[in-house]
């Protein structure tokens, strides 16, 4: 390994390789030095390991912080010392998303509440509400070190992928009413008129919680970074399979996530961890070697770091066959890491993204957005065209020095005035926008516009969608070389009335 210049105190400034060990309670019986030694031998130079949150791996004095009953001494402290002895950077993992029954019994108002009044419970743990006392106060008492942690969120699905809808606890009702003078949405399908405000509410509360956590960590350990998109110097995602997703498996999950998140947080050191398990309910069933390698190829190709996430330790995997090939890749990267240092995207094409890979498919015409996005992504990959992702904020920053020649907007229905103005400025500066579907048809509030958001759009107005099965585009009459014959339309067709002076590039041919 080329680790001679690796500074574990400033690990995020290097080409790091993470191994995350999600330890079970019984893993506190393991030898920390063996775990650290195995991690270094595997090829990683950063280890993520448990400290606290749901379960404390150190002798906590907080009465509601559940202490690991298998722990003989200070396991977390011994793990830190062992990692440093092996030359590894150590990232402590706090999972503050849930708590155990004693905490719930003491303060049931701290936790998420389903629409039927029941608590959001899973396997003896209770999901913390971002507006409750566990997230807003008690978890910050637990955070006395600087570290990566699973912060609580407005999760709707549990580890069995059961959708419980939004949280309707009294804290959420009160905060939403105070901030937006509205009641919580009555349905979870995105059709409630307050849904747009509720999505803004979620982002606002999570940003506030993130700022609180940063303040706590800065006061305790000002030299330690926080893995956080809102204000940290390091960012991290996760790619995993879910059995409930429709087949076939989307093969570009890692590349899609790394491009999208690095566009949202440019300049941050970033990795998206590849989950070793098949799905959350089957955490001892391992992902295929080939799928891991596909993910890591996309990670390296987009300039991100290698990152693997295990349940338990390296030495205690039910099926360890996937580990040797990944270890060889980690060692290969260590020997060649100088070629990956400082990589920046050089693409002149950008795919416009509004975080849709983290949102539900939506309802109505919005349900086509995800497939439109992935269709454009697949087309660019298949055409071997280098591309990156962008958003309204990034376009606005780059208007003076145009970062891209082309921006593709696949059915981006909602645009606010600021984003539309930035896109118009991009076109005015010589850029090309390729938009499909009903791009710009809605405001940020989800309400229809009388005309498209962008003045540069060739669309005058949007018509009613129609079933286009059996219809086609006449390629032979196209204004650009498209070849002879027809291009089939096999889904919903989005008719528009062109603006005055607009040209139909590929003539439409009804059946």
Short mmCIF file of C-alpha atoms in Angstrom, two decimals:
data_model
loop_
_atom_site.label_atom_id
_atom_site.label_comp_id
_atom_site.label_asym_id
_atom_site.label_seq_id
_atom_site.Cartn_x
_atom_site.Cartn_y
_atom_site.Cartn_z
CA UNK A 1 0.00 0.00 0.00
CA UNK A 2 1.13 3.51 -0.79
CA UNK A 3 0.35 4.82 2.70
CA UNK A 4 3.63 6.52 3.56
CA UNK A 5 2.24 10.03 3.07
CA UNK A 6 -1.23 9.30 4.45
CA UNK A 7 -2.11 11.65 7.31
CA UNK A 8 -4.90 10.05 9.32
CA UNK A 9 -5.63 13.37 11.03
CA UNK A 10 -6.37 14.95 7.62
CA UNK A 11 -7.61 11.79 5.91
CA UNK A 12 -10.27 13.56 3.80
CA UNK A 13 -7.53 15.43 1.92
CA UNK A 14 -6.12 12.12 0.63
CA UNK A 15 -7.29 9.30 -1.64
CA UNK A 16 -9.02 7.43 1.16
CA UNK A 17 -10.57 3.95 1.10
CA UNK A 18 -13.28 3.32 3.70
CA UNK A 19 -14.35 0.08 5.34
CA UNK A 20 -17.50 0.50 7.46
CA UNK A 21 -18.14 -2.21 10.05
CA UNK A 22 -21.69 -2.01 11.36
CA UNK A 23 -21.08 -3.93 14.56
CA UNK A 24 -23.70 -6.03 16.29
CA UNK A 25 -23.91 -5.94 20.07
CA UNK A 26 -22.06 -9.29 20.35
CA UNK A 27 -19.16 -7.87 18.30
CA UNK A 28 -18.08 -6.01 21.43
CA UNK A 29 -16.58 -9.37 22.42
CA UNK A 30 -14.15 -9.16 19.46
CA UNK A 31 -10.56 -7.90 19.76
CA UNK A 32 -10.37 -4.30 18.45
CA UNK A 33 -6.73 -4.73 17.40
CA UNK A 34 -7.68 -7.73 15.22
CA UNK A 35 -10.48 -5.74 13.59
CA UNK A 36 -8.10 -2.84 12.85
CA UNK A 37 -5.31 -5.14 11.61
CA UNK A 38 -7.70 -6.98 9.27
CA UNK A 39 -8.97 -3.63 7.95
CA UNK A 40 -5.47 -2.45 7.08
CA UNK A 41 -4.64 -5.82 5.46
CA UNK A 42 -7.83 -5.53 3.39
CA UNK A 43 -6.53 -2.34 1.79
CA UNK A 44 -8.57 0.33 3.56
CA UNK A 45 -6.99 3.31 5.28
CA UNK A 46 -10.15 4.54 7.02
CA UNK A 47 -12.41 2.50 9.30
CA UNK A 48 -15.95 3.39 10.35
CA UNK A 49 -17.02 1.70 13.58
CA UNK A 50 -19.76 2.01 16.20
CA UNK A 51 -19.66 4.44 19.11
CA UNK A 52 -23.23 5.18 20.12
CA UNK A 53 -26.76 6.26 19.34
CA UNK A 54 -29.08 3.28 19.44
CA UNK A 55 -26.48 1.28 21.36
CA UNK A 56 -23.52 2.74 23.29
CA UNK A 57 -20.20 0.96 22.71
CA UNK A 58 -18.60 3.02 25.48
CA UNK A 59 -19.48 3.42 29.19
CA UNK A 60 -22.06 6.17 28.71
CA UNK A 61 -23.44 7.94 31.76
CA UNK A 62 -26.61 9.10 30.01
CA UNK A 63 -29.54 7.16 31.49
CA UNK A 64 -31.53 6.83 28.22
CA UNK A 65 -28.54 5.84 26.09
CA UNK A 66 -28.76 2.03 25.93
CA UNK A 67 -25.43 0.49 26.95
CA UNK A 68 -24.15 -2.60 25.12
CA UNK A 69 -24.59 -5.48 27.59
CA UNK A 70 -21.74 -7.49 25.96
CA UNK A 71 -19.20 -4.71 26.50
CA UNK A 72 -16.50 -5.50 29.06
CA UNK A 73 -14.82 -2.08 29.12
CA UNK A 74 -14.64 0.90 26.75
CA UNK A 75 -14.87 -0.87 23.38
CA UNK A 76 -15.07 2.35 21.35
CA UNK A 77 -12.01 3.81 23.08
CA UNK A 78 -10.05 0.61 22.47
CA UNK A 79 -11.19 0.61 18.83
CA UNK A 80 -9.90 4.17 18.32
CA UNK A 81 -6.53 3.26 19.84
CA UNK A 82 -6.29 0.10 17.73
CA UNK A 83 -7.11 1.95 14.50
CA UNK A 84 -4.47 4.60 15.18
CA UNK A 85 -1.90 1.93 16.05
CA UNK A 86 -2.47 0.43 12.59
CA UNK A 87 -2.16 3.81 10.85
CA UNK A 88 -5.88 4.03 10.08
CA UNK A 89 -8.08 7.07 10.26
CA UNK A 90 -10.98 6.35 12.59
CA UNK A 91 -14.54 7.56 11.98
CA UNK A 92 -16.91 6.94 14.85
CA UNK A 93 -20.43 6.02 13.86
CA UNK A 94 -23.35 7.38 15.83
CA UNK A 95 -26.76 6.09 14.73
CA UNK A 96 -29.12 8.66 16.16
CA UNK A 97 -32.06 7.66 13.98
CA UNK A 98 -33.66 5.42 16.61
CA UNK A 99 -33.69 4.58 20.32
CA UNK A 100 -34.66 1.62 22.47
CA UNK A 101 -37.84 1.09 24.48
CA UNK A 102 -36.66 2.70 27.76
CA UNK A 103 -36.17 6.00 25.93
CA UNK A 104 -39.57 5.65 24.24
CA UNK A 105 -41.30 4.80 27.53
CA UNK A 106 -39.74 7.84 29.17
CA UNK A 107 -40.59 10.25 26.32
CA UNK A 108 -43.03 8.84 23.74
CA UNK A 109 -43.48 12.35 22.34
CA UNK A 110 -39.89 12.25 21.03
CA UNK A 111 -40.64 9.64 18.38
CA UNK A 112 -42.45 9.38 15.05
CA UNK A 113 -46.17 8.73 15.05
CA UNK A 114 -48.13 6.93 12.31
CA UNK A 115 -51.48 8.17 11.03
CA UNK A 116 -53.27 5.50 13.08
CA UNK A 117 -51.66 6.82 16.26
CA UNK A 118 -49.15 3.99 16.73
CA UNK A 119 -45.43 4.66 17.24
CA UNK A 120 -42.98 4.03 14.38
CA UNK A 121 -41.43 0.87 15.90
CA UNK A 122 -39.21 -1.76 14.26
CA UNK A 123 -37.64 -4.77 15.99
CA UNK A 124 -37.69 -3.11 19.39
CA UNK A 125 -36.36 0.27 18.22
CA UNK A 126 -38.33 3.49 17.85
CA UNK A 127 -37.83 5.94 14.98
CA UNK A 128 -36.87 9.39 16.26
CA UNK A 129 -38.84 12.33 14.90
CA UNK A 130 -36.58 15.18 13.67
CA UNK A 131 -38.83 17.59 15.59
CA UNK A 132 -38.79 15.55 18.83
CA UNK A 133 -36.63 15.82 21.92
CA UNK A 134 -34.38 12.85 21.04
CA UNK A 135 -33.24 14.50 17.80
CA UNK A 136 -33.39 18.11 18.95
CA UNK A 137 -31.68 17.69 22.33
CA UNK A 138 -30.77 14.25 23.68
CA UNK A 139 -28.87 13.09 20.59
CA UNK A 140 -26.72 16.22 20.83
CA UNK A 141 -25.76 15.19 24.35
CA UNK A 142 -24.64 11.85 22.91
CA UNK A 143 -22.61 13.59 20.22
CA UNK A 144 -19.52 14.48 22.22
CA UNK A 145 -17.07 13.43 19.49
CA UNK A 146 -16.60 14.51 15.88
CA UNK A 147 -17.82 11.95 13.52
CA UNK A 148 -19.95 10.40 10.82
CA UNK A 149 -23.40 9.53 12.14
CA UNK A 150 -26.78 8.34 10.97
CA UNK A 151 -28.86 11.35 11.87
CA UNK A 152 -32.59 10.89 12.16
CA UNK A 153 -34.71 11.83 9.17
CA UNK A 154 -38.30 11.96 7.92
CA UNK A 155 -38.20 8.32 6.85
CA UNK A 156 -41.39 6.74 5.53
CA UNK A 157 -40.28 3.12 5.05
CA UNK A 158 -38.83 0.74 7.59
CA UNK A 159 -36.17 -1.93 7.01
CA UNK A 160 -38.83 -4.27 5.62
CA UNK A 161 -39.71 -1.55 3.08
CA UNK A 162 -43.16 -0.97 4.56
CA UNK A 163 -44.34 2.57 3.80
CA UNK A 164 -45.84 4.11 6.95
CA UNK A 165 -46.38 7.55 5.42
CA UNK A 166 -45.31 10.83 6.98
CA UNK A 167 -44.92 11.46 10.70
CA UNK A 168 -48.01 13.09 12.24
CA UNK A 169 -46.79 13.52 15.83
CA UNK A 170 -47.71 16.65 17.77
CA UNK A 171 -44.22 18.10 17.33
CA UNK A 172 -44.48 17.93 13.53
CA UNK A 173 -47.98 19.37 13.56
CA UNK A 174 -46.88 22.28 15.75
CA UNK A 175 -43.67 23.10 13.87
CA UNK A 176 -45.33 22.91 10.45
CA UNK A 177 -48.17 25.12 11.62
CA UNK A 178 -45.74 27.63 13.16
CA UNK A 179 -43.46 27.81 10.11
CA UNK A 180 -45.98 27.60 7.26
CA UNK A 181 -49.37 28.38 8.84
CA UNK A 182 -50.62 25.12 7.33
CA UNK A 183 -51.77 21.70 8.48
CA UNK A 184 -49.81 18.54 7.64
CA UNK A 185 -50.79 16.88 4.34
CA UNK A 186 -53.74 14.53 4.78
CA UNK A 187 -52.42 12.05 2.20
CA UNK A 188 -48.97 10.67 1.40
CA UNK A 189 -49.23 10.48 -2.40
CA UNK A 190 -48.17 14.06 -3.18
CA UNK A 191 -51.63 15.27 -4.19
CA UNK A 192 -52.38 17.29 -1.05
CA UNK A 193 -52.06 21.07 -1.74
CA UNK A 194 -49.71 21.39 1.27
CA UNK A 195 -47.31 18.72 -0.02
CA UNK A 196 -44.88 21.18 -1.64
CA UNK A 197 -44.60 23.18 1.58
CA UNK A 198 -44.13 19.94 3.53
CA UNK A 199 -41.16 18.93 1.36
CA UNK A 200 -39.59 22.34 2.03
CA UNK A 201 -40.32 21.82 5.72
CA UNK A 202 -38.40 18.53 5.72
CA UNK A 203 -35.31 20.12 4.16
CA UNK A 204 -35.50 23.09 6.52
CA UNK A 205 -35.69 20.96 9.68
CA UNK A 206 -32.86 18.67 8.55
CA UNK A 207 -30.65 21.68 7.80
CA UNK A 208 -31.37 23.06 11.28
CA UNK A 209 -30.50 19.73 12.91
CA UNK A 210 -27.31 19.51 10.90
CA UNK A 211 -26.28 23.00 12.04
CA UNK A 212 -26.90 22.03 15.68
CA UNK A 213 -24.75 18.91 15.30
CA UNK A 214 -21.94 20.91 13.69
CA UNK A 215 -21.99 23.40 16.57
CA UNK A 216 -21.77 20.59 19.16
CA UNK A 217 -18.89 18.89 17.35
CA UNK A 218 -17.04 22.15 16.72
CA UNK A 219 -17.19 23.00 20.43
CA UNK A 220 -16.01 19.55 21.50
CA UNK A 221 -13.48 18.78 18.76
CA UNK A 222 -12.89 21.73 16.40
CA UNK A 223 -10.29 19.75 14.40
CA UNK A 224 -12.65 16.88 13.53
CA UNK A 225 -14.78 16.95 10.36
CA UNK A 226 -18.42 15.98 10.06
CA UNK A 227 -19.66 13.96 7.08
CA UNK A 228 -22.50 16.26 6.10
CA UNK A 229 -23.90 17.79 2.89
CA UNK A 230 -25.17 20.95 4.51
CA UNK A 231 -21.91 22.24 5.92
CA UNK A 232 -19.29 19.54 6.42
CA UNK A 233 -16.04 19.17 4.48
CA UNK A 234 -16.80 15.51 3.70
CA UNK A 235 -19.94 14.01 2.18
CA UNK A 236 -21.10 10.43 1.87
CA UNK A 237 -23.89 8.46 0.25
CA UNK A 238 -24.94 4.82 0.02
CA UNK A 239 -25.83 2.45 -2.80
CA UNK A 240 -27.76 -0.71 -2.03
CA UNK A 241 -30.20 -3.11 -3.62
CA UNK A 242 -33.86 -3.28 -2.53
CA UNK A 243 -35.81 -6.43 -3.34
CA UNK A 244 -39.01 -4.38 -3.62
CA UNK A 245 -37.69 -2.40 -6.59
CA UNK A 246 -38.98 -3.48 -9.97
CA UNK A 247 -36.62 -5.59 -12.06
CA UNK A 248 -34.31 -5.21 -13.82
CA UNK A 249 -31.80 -3.73 -11.38
CA UNK A 250 -30.74 -0.23 -12.46
CA UNK A 251 -27.08 -0.79 -13.39
CA UNK A 252 -25.96 2.84 -13.04
CA UNK A 253 -26.93 3.37 -9.39
CA UNK A 254 -23.44 4.36 -8.21
CA UNK A 255 -22.65 6.66 -11.12
CA UNK A 256 -26.07 8.31 -10.89
CA UNK A 257 -25.76 8.96 -7.16
CA UNK A 258 -22.17 10.21 -7.25
CA UNK A 259 -22.86 12.60 -10.13
CA UNK A 260 -26.05 13.91 -8.50
CA UNK A 261 -24.64 14.42 -5.01
CA UNK A 262 -21.33 15.88 -6.16
CA UNK A 263 -23.32 18.38 -8.21
CA UNK A 264 -25.27 19.31 -5.07
CA UNK A 265 -22.11 19.59 -2.97
CA UNK A 266 -19.27 20.54 -5.35
CA UNK A 267 -15.77 20.58 -3.93
CA UNK A 268 -16.45 18.19 -1.06
CA UNK A 269 -14.55 14.94 -0.65
CA UNK A 270 -17.14 12.28 -1.40
CA UNK A 271 -17.80 8.55 -1.38
CA UNK A 272 -20.93 6.44 -1.71
CA UNK A 273 -20.61 3.22 0.23
CA UNK A 274 -21.49 -0.06 -1.45
CA UNK A 275 -23.70 -2.07 0.91
CA UNK A 276 -22.48 -5.65 1.25
CA UNK A 277 -25.92 -7.03 2.05
CA UNK A 278 -28.64 -7.75 -0.50
CA UNK A 279 -31.32 -5.75 1.32
CA UNK A 280 -32.04 -4.58 4.86
CA UNK A 281 -34.30 -7.48 5.90
CA UNK A 282 -31.61 -9.92 4.64
CA UNK A 283 -28.45 -8.37 6.06
CA UNK A 284 -26.57 -11.67 6.12
CA UNK A 285 -27.22 -12.31 2.40
CA UNK A 286 -24.33 -10.75 0.51
CA UNK A 287 -24.39 -8.75 -2.69
CA UNK A 288 -22.70 -10.29 -5.73
CA UNK A 289 -19.02 -9.59 -6.36
CA UNK A 290 -19.85 -8.40 -9.87
CA UNK A 291 -22.33 -5.79 -8.67
CA UNK A 292 -19.83 -4.43 -6.14
CA UNK A 293 -17.17 -4.16 -8.86
CA UNK A 294 -19.63 -2.43 -11.20
CA UNK A 295 -20.39 0.11 -8.50
CA UNK A 296 -16.71 0.71 -7.70
CA UNK A 297 -15.85 1.16 -11.39
CA UNK A 298 -18.47 3.90 -11.59
CA UNK A 299 -17.19 5.45 -8.35
CA UNK A 300 -13.62 5.69 -9.64
CA UNK A 301 -14.86 6.87 -13.03
CA UNK A 302 -16.66 9.81 -11.43
CA UNK A 303 -13.75 10.78 -9.17
CA UNK A 304 -15.13 9.48 -5.87
CA UNK A 305 -13.53 7.24 -3.26
CA UNK A 306 -13.77 3.49 -2.62
CA UNK A 307 -16.12 2.67 0.24
CA UNK A 308 -17.49 -0.70 1.46
CA UNK A 309 -20.13 -1.22 4.15
CA UNK A 310 -20.31 -4.53 6.07
CA UNK A 311 -22.59 -5.96 8.70
CA UNK A 312 -20.21 -7.19 11.40
CA UNK A 313 -16.46 -7.64 10.94
CA UNK A 314 -14.36 -8.87 8.03
CA UNK A 315 -13.69 -12.12 9.84
CA UNK A 316 -17.33 -12.90 10.51
CA UNK A 317 -19.05 -12.93 7.11
CA UNK A 318 -21.38 -15.84 6.33
CA UNK A 319 -20.32 -15.73 2.67
CA UNK A 320 -16.92 -14.02 2.31
CA UNK A 321 -16.38 -14.79 -1.39
CA UNK A 322 -16.95 -11.17 -2.43
CA UNK A 323 -14.14 -9.88 -0.20
CA UNK A 324 -10.90 -11.01 -1.98
CA UNK A 325 -11.70 -9.29 -5.33
CA UNK A 326 -12.63 -6.07 -3.55
CA UNK A 327 -9.49 -6.27 -1.43
CA UNK A 328 -7.40 -6.59 -4.61
CA UNK A 329 -9.12 -3.51 -6.02
CA UNK A 330 -8.44 -1.55 -2.82
CA UNK A 331 -4.76 -2.50 -2.98
CA UNK A 332 -4.61 -1.66 -6.70
CA UNK A 333 -6.10 1.75 -5.99
CA UNK A 334 -3.56 2.33 -3.21
CA UNK A 335 -0.73 1.60 -5.66
CA UNK A 336 -2.19 3.92 -8.31
CA UNK A 337 -3.94 6.56 -6.24
CA UNK A 338 -1.76 9.38 -7.54
CA UNK A 339 -3.61 9.13 -10.85
CA UNK A 340 -6.95 9.76 -9.14
CA UNK A 341 -5.95 12.69 -6.94
CA UNK A 342 -7.61 15.98 -7.78
CA UNK A 343 -9.85 14.71 -10.57
CA UNK A 344 -12.53 17.14 -11.73
CA UNK A 345 -15.31 16.61 -14.28
CA UNK A 346 -14.35 17.71 -17.78
CA UNK A 347 -17.73 17.04 -19.40
CA UNK A 348 -19.35 19.73 -21.55
CA UNK A 349 -22.78 18.10 -21.26
CA UNK A 350 -24.88 18.31 -18.10
CA UNK A 351 -27.98 16.39 -17.10
CA UNK A 352 -30.27 18.61 -15.04
CA UNK A 353 -31.17 16.98 -11.73
CA UNK A 354 -33.27 18.22 -8.84
CA UNK A 355 -32.53 15.43 -6.37
CA UNK A 356 -35.15 13.17 -7.96
CA UNK A 357 -33.11 10.03 -7.17
CA UNK A 358 -34.00 10.57 -3.48
CA UNK A 359 -37.68 11.36 -3.95
CA UNK A 360 -40.72 9.21 -4.60
CA UNK A 361 -41.92 8.90 -8.17
CA UNK A 362 -44.75 11.35 -7.53
CA UNK A 363 -48.24 11.36 -8.93
CA UNK A 364 -49.94 12.57 -12.05
CA UNK A 365 -47.59 13.59 -14.83
CA UNK A 366 -44.69 13.87 -12.35
CA UNK A 367 -44.56 10.08 -12.18
CA UNK A 368 -42.78 10.10 -15.54
CA UNK A 369 -39.89 12.21 -14.26
CA UNK A 370 -37.73 9.39 -12.88
CA UNK A 371 -37.92 7.29 -16.06
CA UNK A 372 -37.29 10.38 -18.18
CA UNK A 373 -34.18 11.15 -16.11
CA UNK A 374 -32.86 7.61 -16.35
CA UNK A 375 -33.68 7.36 -20.03
CA UNK A 376 -31.53 10.41 -20.72
CA UNK A 377 -28.81 9.01 -18.43
CA UNK A 378 -28.84 5.66 -20.26
CA UNK A 379 -28.74 7.36 -23.67
CA UNK A 380 -25.67 9.41 -22.70
CA UNK A 381 -23.88 6.33 -21.31
CA UNK A 382 -24.70 4.26 -24.41
CA UNK A 383 -23.50 7.06 -26.69
CA UNK A 384 -20.21 7.26 -24.72
CA UNK A 385 -20.73 10.98 -24.19
CA UNK A 386 -19.03 12.34 -21.04
CA UNK A 387 -21.58 14.13 -18.88
CA UNK A 388 -22.08 15.50 -15.40
CA UNK A 389 -25.13 16.67 -13.49
CA UNK A 390 -26.21 20.18 -12.64
CA UNK A 391 -29.04 22.08 -10.99
CA UNK A 392 -30.43 25.58 -10.92
CA UNK A 393 -28.03 26.78 -8.23
CA UNK A 394 -24.98 25.58 -10.15
CA UNK A 395 -26.22 27.04 -13.43
CA UNK A 396 -26.74 30.42 -11.75
CA UNK A 397 -23.16 30.39 -10.41
CA UNK A 398 -21.71 29.55 -13.82
CA UNK A 399 -23.49 32.11 -16.00
CA UNK A 400 -20.40 34.28 -16.44
CA UNK A 401 -18.08 31.37 -17.16
CA UNK A 402 -20.29 28.82 -18.89
CA UNK A 403 -19.43 25.42 -17.41
CA UNK A 404 -21.30 23.41 -20.06
CA UNK A 405 -22.22 23.59 -23.73
CA UNK A 406 -25.41 21.55 -23.40
CA UNK A 407 -27.90 21.05 -20.55
CA UNK A 408 -30.44 18.24 -20.91
CA UNK A 409 -33.70 18.69 -18.97
CA UNK A 410 -35.78 15.49 -19.07
CA UNK A 411 -39.34 16.33 -18.00
CA UNK A 412 -38.23 18.74 -15.25
CA UNK A 413 -41.75 19.93 -14.51
CA UNK A 414 -41.14 22.29 -11.55
CA UNK A 415 -38.92 25.36 -11.92
CA UNK A 416 -38.89 28.55 -9.90
CA UNK A 417 -38.26 31.96 -11.42
CA UNK A 418 -34.63 32.07 -10.29
CA UNK A 419 -33.72 28.74 -11.89
CA UNK A 420 -35.57 29.68 -15.07
CA UNK A 421 -33.72 33.00 -15.26
CA UNK A 422 -30.37 31.23 -14.82
CA UNK A 423 -31.22 28.81 -17.63
CA UNK A 424 -32.28 31.68 -19.89
CA UNK A 425 -28.96 33.39 -19.18
CA UNK A 426 -27.19 30.13 -20.09
CA UNK A 427 -28.94 30.13 -23.49
CA UNK A 428 -28.22 33.84 -23.98
CA UNK A 429 -24.53 33.10 -23.43
CA UNK A 430 -24.58 30.53 -26.22
CA UNK A 431 -25.58 27.37 -24.37
CA UNK A 432 -27.99 24.78 -25.73
CA UNK A 433 -30.88 23.32 -23.70
CA UNK A 434 -32.54 20.07 -24.75
CA UNK A 435 -35.82 19.77 -22.85
CA UNK A 436 -38.36 16.97 -23.00
CA UNK A 437 -41.88 16.46 -21.68
CA UNK A 438 -43.44 19.28 -19.70
CA UNK A 439 -40.24 20.95 -18.55
CA UNK A 440 -41.05 24.22 -16.77
CA UNK A 441 -44.80 23.63 -16.74
CA UNK A 442 -45.13 24.03 -12.96
CA UNK A 443 -43.89 26.44 -10.34
CA UNK A 444 -42.00 25.29 -7.26
CA UNK A 445 -45.35 25.16 -5.47
CA UNK A 446 -46.50 22.50 -7.92
CA UNK A 447 -49.16 24.76 -9.48
CA UNK A 448 -49.48 24.92 -13.31
CA UNK A 449 -48.12 27.92 -15.15
CA UNK A 450 -49.94 29.68 -17.96
CA UNK A 451 -46.73 29.54 -20.01
CA UNK A 452 -43.32 27.81 -19.60
CA UNK A 453 -40.98 29.11 -16.93
CA UNK A 454 -38.10 29.72 -19.37
CA UNK A 455 -38.39 32.54 -21.87
CA UNK A 456 -35.91 30.68 -24.07
CA UNK A 457 -38.25 27.69 -24.38
CA UNK A 458 -39.72 27.08 -27.84
CA UNK A 459 -42.97 26.05 -26.14
CA UNK A 460 -45.84 28.52 -26.09
CA UNK A 461 -48.22 26.42 -24.04
CA UNK A 462 -48.73 22.84 -22.92
CA UNK A 463 -51.62 20.69 -24.11
CA UNK A 464 -53.28 17.68 -22.54
CA UNK A 465 -51.22 14.45 -22.63
CA UNK A 466 -52.39 11.78 -25.06
CA UNK A 467 -51.79 8.07 -25.47
CA UNK A 468 -49.14 7.86 -28.19
CA UNK A 469 -49.07 4.10 -28.75
CA UNK A 470 -48.76 3.39 -32.46
CA UNK A 471 -47.59 6.91 -33.35
CA UNK A 472 -44.15 7.90 -34.60
CA UNK A 473 -41.78 10.68 -35.59
CA UNK A 474 -40.90 10.98 -39.29
CA UNK A 475 -37.11 10.72 -39.31
CA UNK A 476 -36.78 11.23 -43.04
CA UNK A 477 -38.18 14.76 -42.81
CA UNK A 478 -36.07 15.82 -39.82
CA UNK A 479 -34.11 19.06 -40.01
CA UNK A 480 -31.05 17.24 -38.65
CA UNK A 481 -29.56 13.97 -40.00
CA UNK A 482 -31.62 11.21 -38.39
CA UNK A 483 -31.69 8.56 -41.12
CA UNK A 484 -34.74 7.19 -42.95
CA UNK A 485 -37.86 5.66 -41.44
CA UNK A 486 -39.86 6.37 -38.31
CA UNK A 487 -39.08 6.61 -34.59
CA UNK A 488 -41.80 4.88 -32.51
CA UNK A 489 -43.69 6.53 -29.67
CA UNK A 490 -44.89 3.90 -27.22
CA UNK A 491 -45.97 5.93 -24.21
CA UNK A 492 -47.78 9.09 -23.25
CA UNK A 493 -47.22 11.91 -25.75
CA UNK A 494 -46.92 15.47 -24.41
CA UNK A 495 -48.31 17.86 -27.04
CA UNK A 496 -47.33 21.53 -27.02
CA UNK A 497 -48.20 24.68 -28.94
CA UNK A 498 -44.92 26.12 -30.29
CA UNK A 499 -43.98 29.73 -29.74
CA UNK A 500 -44.03 31.99 -32.75
CA UNK A 501 -40.88 31.36 -34.79
CA UNK A 502 -40.20 27.93 -33.32
CA UNK A 503 -39.23 25.16 -35.75
CA UNK A 504 -40.38 21.55 -35.66
CA UNK A 505 -37.10 19.67 -35.99
CA UNK A 506 -38.58 16.15 -36.28
CA UNK A 507 -42.12 16.13 -37.72
CA UNK A 508 -44.74 14.27 -35.74
CA UNK A 509 -46.74 11.55 -37.50
CA UNK A 510 -49.98 10.27 -35.91
CA UNK A 511 -50.92 6.69 -36.65
#
